[in-house]
PDB file of C-alpha atoms in Angstrom:
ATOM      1  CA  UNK K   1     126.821  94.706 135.208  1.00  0.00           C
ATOM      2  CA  UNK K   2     125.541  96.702 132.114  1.00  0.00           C
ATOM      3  CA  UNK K   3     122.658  96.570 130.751  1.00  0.00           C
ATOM      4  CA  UNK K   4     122.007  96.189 127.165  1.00  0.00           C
ATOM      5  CA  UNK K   5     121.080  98.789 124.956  1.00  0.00           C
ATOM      6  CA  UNK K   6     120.503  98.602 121.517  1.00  0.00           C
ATOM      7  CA  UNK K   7     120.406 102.443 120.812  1.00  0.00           C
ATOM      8  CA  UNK K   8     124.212 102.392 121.849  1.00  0.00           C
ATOM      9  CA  UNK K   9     125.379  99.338 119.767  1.00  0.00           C
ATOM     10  CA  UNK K  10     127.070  99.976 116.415  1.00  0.00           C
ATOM     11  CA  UNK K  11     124.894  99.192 113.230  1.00  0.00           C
ATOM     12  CA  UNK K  12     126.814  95.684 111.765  1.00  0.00           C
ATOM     13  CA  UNK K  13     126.459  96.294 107.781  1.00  0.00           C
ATOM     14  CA  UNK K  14     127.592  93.371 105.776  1.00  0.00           C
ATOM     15  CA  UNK K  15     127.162  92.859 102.291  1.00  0.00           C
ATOM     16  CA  UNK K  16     127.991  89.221 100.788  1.00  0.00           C
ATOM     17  CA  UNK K  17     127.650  88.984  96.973  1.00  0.00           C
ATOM     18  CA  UNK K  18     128.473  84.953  96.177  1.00  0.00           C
ATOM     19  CA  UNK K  19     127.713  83.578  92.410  1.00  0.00           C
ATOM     20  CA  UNK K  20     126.242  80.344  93.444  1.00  0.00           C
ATOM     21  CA  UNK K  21     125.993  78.480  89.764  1.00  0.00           C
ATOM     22  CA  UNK K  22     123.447  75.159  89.701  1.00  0.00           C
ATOM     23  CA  UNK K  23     125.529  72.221  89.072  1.00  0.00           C
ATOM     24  CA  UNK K  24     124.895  70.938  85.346  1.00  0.00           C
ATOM     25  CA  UNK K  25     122.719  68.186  84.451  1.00  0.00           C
ATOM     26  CA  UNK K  26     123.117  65.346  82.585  1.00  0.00           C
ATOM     27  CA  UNK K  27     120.321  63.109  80.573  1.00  0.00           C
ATOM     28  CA  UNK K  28     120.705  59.078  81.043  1.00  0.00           C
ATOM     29  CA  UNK K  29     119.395  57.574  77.891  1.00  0.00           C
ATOM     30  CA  UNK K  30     119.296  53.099  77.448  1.00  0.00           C
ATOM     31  CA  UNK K  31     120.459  52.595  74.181  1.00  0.00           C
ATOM     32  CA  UNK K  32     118.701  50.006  72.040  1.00  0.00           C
ATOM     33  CA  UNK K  33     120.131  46.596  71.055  1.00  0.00           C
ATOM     34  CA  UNK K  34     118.733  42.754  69.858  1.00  0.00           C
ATOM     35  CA  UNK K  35     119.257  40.958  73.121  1.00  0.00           C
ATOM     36  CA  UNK K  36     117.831  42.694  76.223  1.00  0.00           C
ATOM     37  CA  UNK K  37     114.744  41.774  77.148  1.00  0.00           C
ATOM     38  CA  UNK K  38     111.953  43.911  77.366  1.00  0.00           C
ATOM     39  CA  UNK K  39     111.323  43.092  80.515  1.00  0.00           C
ATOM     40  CA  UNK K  40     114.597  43.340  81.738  1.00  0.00           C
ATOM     41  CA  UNK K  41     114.650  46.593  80.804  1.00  0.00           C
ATOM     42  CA  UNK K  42     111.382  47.337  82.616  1.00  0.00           C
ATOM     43  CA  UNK K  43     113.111  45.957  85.260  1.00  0.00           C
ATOM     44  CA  UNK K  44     116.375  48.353  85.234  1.00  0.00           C
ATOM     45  CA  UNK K  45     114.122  51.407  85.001  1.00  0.00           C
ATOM     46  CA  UNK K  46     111.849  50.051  88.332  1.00  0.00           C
ATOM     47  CA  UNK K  47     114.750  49.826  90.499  1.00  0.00           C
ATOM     48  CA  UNK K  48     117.569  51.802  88.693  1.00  0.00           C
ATOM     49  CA  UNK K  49     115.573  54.612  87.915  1.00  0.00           C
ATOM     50  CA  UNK K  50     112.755  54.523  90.109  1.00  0.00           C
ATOM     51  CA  UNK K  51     109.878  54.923  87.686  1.00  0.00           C
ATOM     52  CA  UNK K  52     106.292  53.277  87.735  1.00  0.00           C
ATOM     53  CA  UNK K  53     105.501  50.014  85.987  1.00  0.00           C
ATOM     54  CA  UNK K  54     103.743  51.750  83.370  1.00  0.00           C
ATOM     55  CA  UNK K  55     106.623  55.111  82.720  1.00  0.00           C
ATOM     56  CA  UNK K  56     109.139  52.371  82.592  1.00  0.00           C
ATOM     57  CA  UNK K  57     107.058  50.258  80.061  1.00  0.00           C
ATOM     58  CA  UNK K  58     106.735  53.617  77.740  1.00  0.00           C
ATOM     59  CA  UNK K  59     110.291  54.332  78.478  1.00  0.00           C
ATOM     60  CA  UNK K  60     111.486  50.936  77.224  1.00  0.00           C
ATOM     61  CA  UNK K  61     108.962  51.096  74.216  1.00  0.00           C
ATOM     62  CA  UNK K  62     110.794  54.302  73.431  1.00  0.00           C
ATOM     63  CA  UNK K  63     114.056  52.090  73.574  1.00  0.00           C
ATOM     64  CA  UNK K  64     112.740  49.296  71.249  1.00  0.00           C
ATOM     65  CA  UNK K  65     111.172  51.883  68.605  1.00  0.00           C
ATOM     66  CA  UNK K  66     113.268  54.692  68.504  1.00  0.00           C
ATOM     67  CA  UNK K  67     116.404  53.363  69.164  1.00  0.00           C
ATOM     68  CA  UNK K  68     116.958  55.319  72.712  1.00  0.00           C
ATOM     69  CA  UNK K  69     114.996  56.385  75.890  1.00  0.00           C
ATOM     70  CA  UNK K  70     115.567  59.424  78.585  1.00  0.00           C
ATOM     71  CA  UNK K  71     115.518  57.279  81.786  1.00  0.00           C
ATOM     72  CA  UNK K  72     116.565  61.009  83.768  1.00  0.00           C
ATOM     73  CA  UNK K  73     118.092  64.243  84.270  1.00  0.00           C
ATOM     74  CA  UNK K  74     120.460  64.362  87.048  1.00  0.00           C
ATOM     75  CA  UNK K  75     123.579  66.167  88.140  1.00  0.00           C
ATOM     76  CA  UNK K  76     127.079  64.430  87.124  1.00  0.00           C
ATOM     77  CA  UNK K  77     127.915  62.134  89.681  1.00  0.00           C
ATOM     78  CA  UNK K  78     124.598  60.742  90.398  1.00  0.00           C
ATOM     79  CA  UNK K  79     123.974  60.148  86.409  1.00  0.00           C
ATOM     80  CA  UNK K  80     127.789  58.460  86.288  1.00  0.00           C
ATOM     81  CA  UNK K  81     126.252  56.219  89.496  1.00  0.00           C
ATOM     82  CA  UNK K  82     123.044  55.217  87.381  1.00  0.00           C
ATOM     83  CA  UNK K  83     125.091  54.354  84.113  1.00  0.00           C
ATOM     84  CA  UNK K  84     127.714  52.136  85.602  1.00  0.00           C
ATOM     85  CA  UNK K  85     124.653  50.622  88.131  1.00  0.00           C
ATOM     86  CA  UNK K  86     122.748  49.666  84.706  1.00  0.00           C
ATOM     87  CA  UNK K  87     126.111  48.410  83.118  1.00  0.00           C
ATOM     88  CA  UNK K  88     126.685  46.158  85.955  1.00  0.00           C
ATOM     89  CA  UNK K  89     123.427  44.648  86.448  1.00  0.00           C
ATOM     90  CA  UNK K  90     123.122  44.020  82.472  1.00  0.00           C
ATOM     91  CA  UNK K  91     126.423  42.404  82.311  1.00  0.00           C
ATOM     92  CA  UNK K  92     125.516  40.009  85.423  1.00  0.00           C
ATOM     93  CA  UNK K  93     122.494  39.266  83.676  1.00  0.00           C
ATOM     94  CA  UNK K  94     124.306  38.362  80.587  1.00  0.00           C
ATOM     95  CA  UNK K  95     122.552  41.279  78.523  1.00  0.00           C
ATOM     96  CA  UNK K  96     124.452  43.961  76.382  1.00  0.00           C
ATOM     97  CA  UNK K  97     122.402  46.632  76.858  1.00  0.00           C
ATOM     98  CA  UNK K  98     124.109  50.477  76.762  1.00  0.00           C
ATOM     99  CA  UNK K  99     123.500  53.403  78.782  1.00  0.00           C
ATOM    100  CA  UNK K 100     125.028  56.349  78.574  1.00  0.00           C
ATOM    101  CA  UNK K 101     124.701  60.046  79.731  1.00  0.00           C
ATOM    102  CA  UNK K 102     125.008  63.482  78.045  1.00  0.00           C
ATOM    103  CA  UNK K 103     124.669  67.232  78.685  1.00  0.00           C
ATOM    104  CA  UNK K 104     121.616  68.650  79.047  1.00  0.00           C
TER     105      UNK K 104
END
């Protein structure tokens, strides 16, 4: 058997240049309207969206006084996920309420 010896191994050079781009993000924003409830709202951002009792009261005061708030910033399919989650549960609970998602 041989023994190993670095000295008299050949030197592996390799050299890998890869472009790795970040995936875009997208902002979800709840659009305002006259028939969701303010507390179903709060409720949509809790579980939906994952925020605190009191980001997802400032979020939906947002919705009811500007006419829109950012509920996140995620990448594509994860914001497509949210949107259709919040369409689903609004329309079970008989509510109109919008959300939709744009380019950061």
């Amino acid at each position: 058997m041989s023994e190993y010896n670095p000295e008299s191994e050949g030197e592996i050079i390799s050299e890998t240049h890869e472009d790795v781009t970040e995936p875009s993000l997208y902002k979800v924003l709840l659009l305002n309207d006259d028939y969701t409830t303010m507390e179903f709202v709060v409720g949509i951002l809790v579980h939906v969206f994952y925020k605190s009792i009191e980001d997802a009261t400032q979020i939906m005061l947002n919705v009811h006084r500007t006419g829109f708030g950012l509920c996140g910033v995620y990448p594509y399919e994860v914001a497509e996920m949210k949107v259709d989650t919040v369409h689903v549960m609004a329309q079970e609970a008989g509510f109109p309420l919008k959300c939709t998602m744009e380019k950061e």
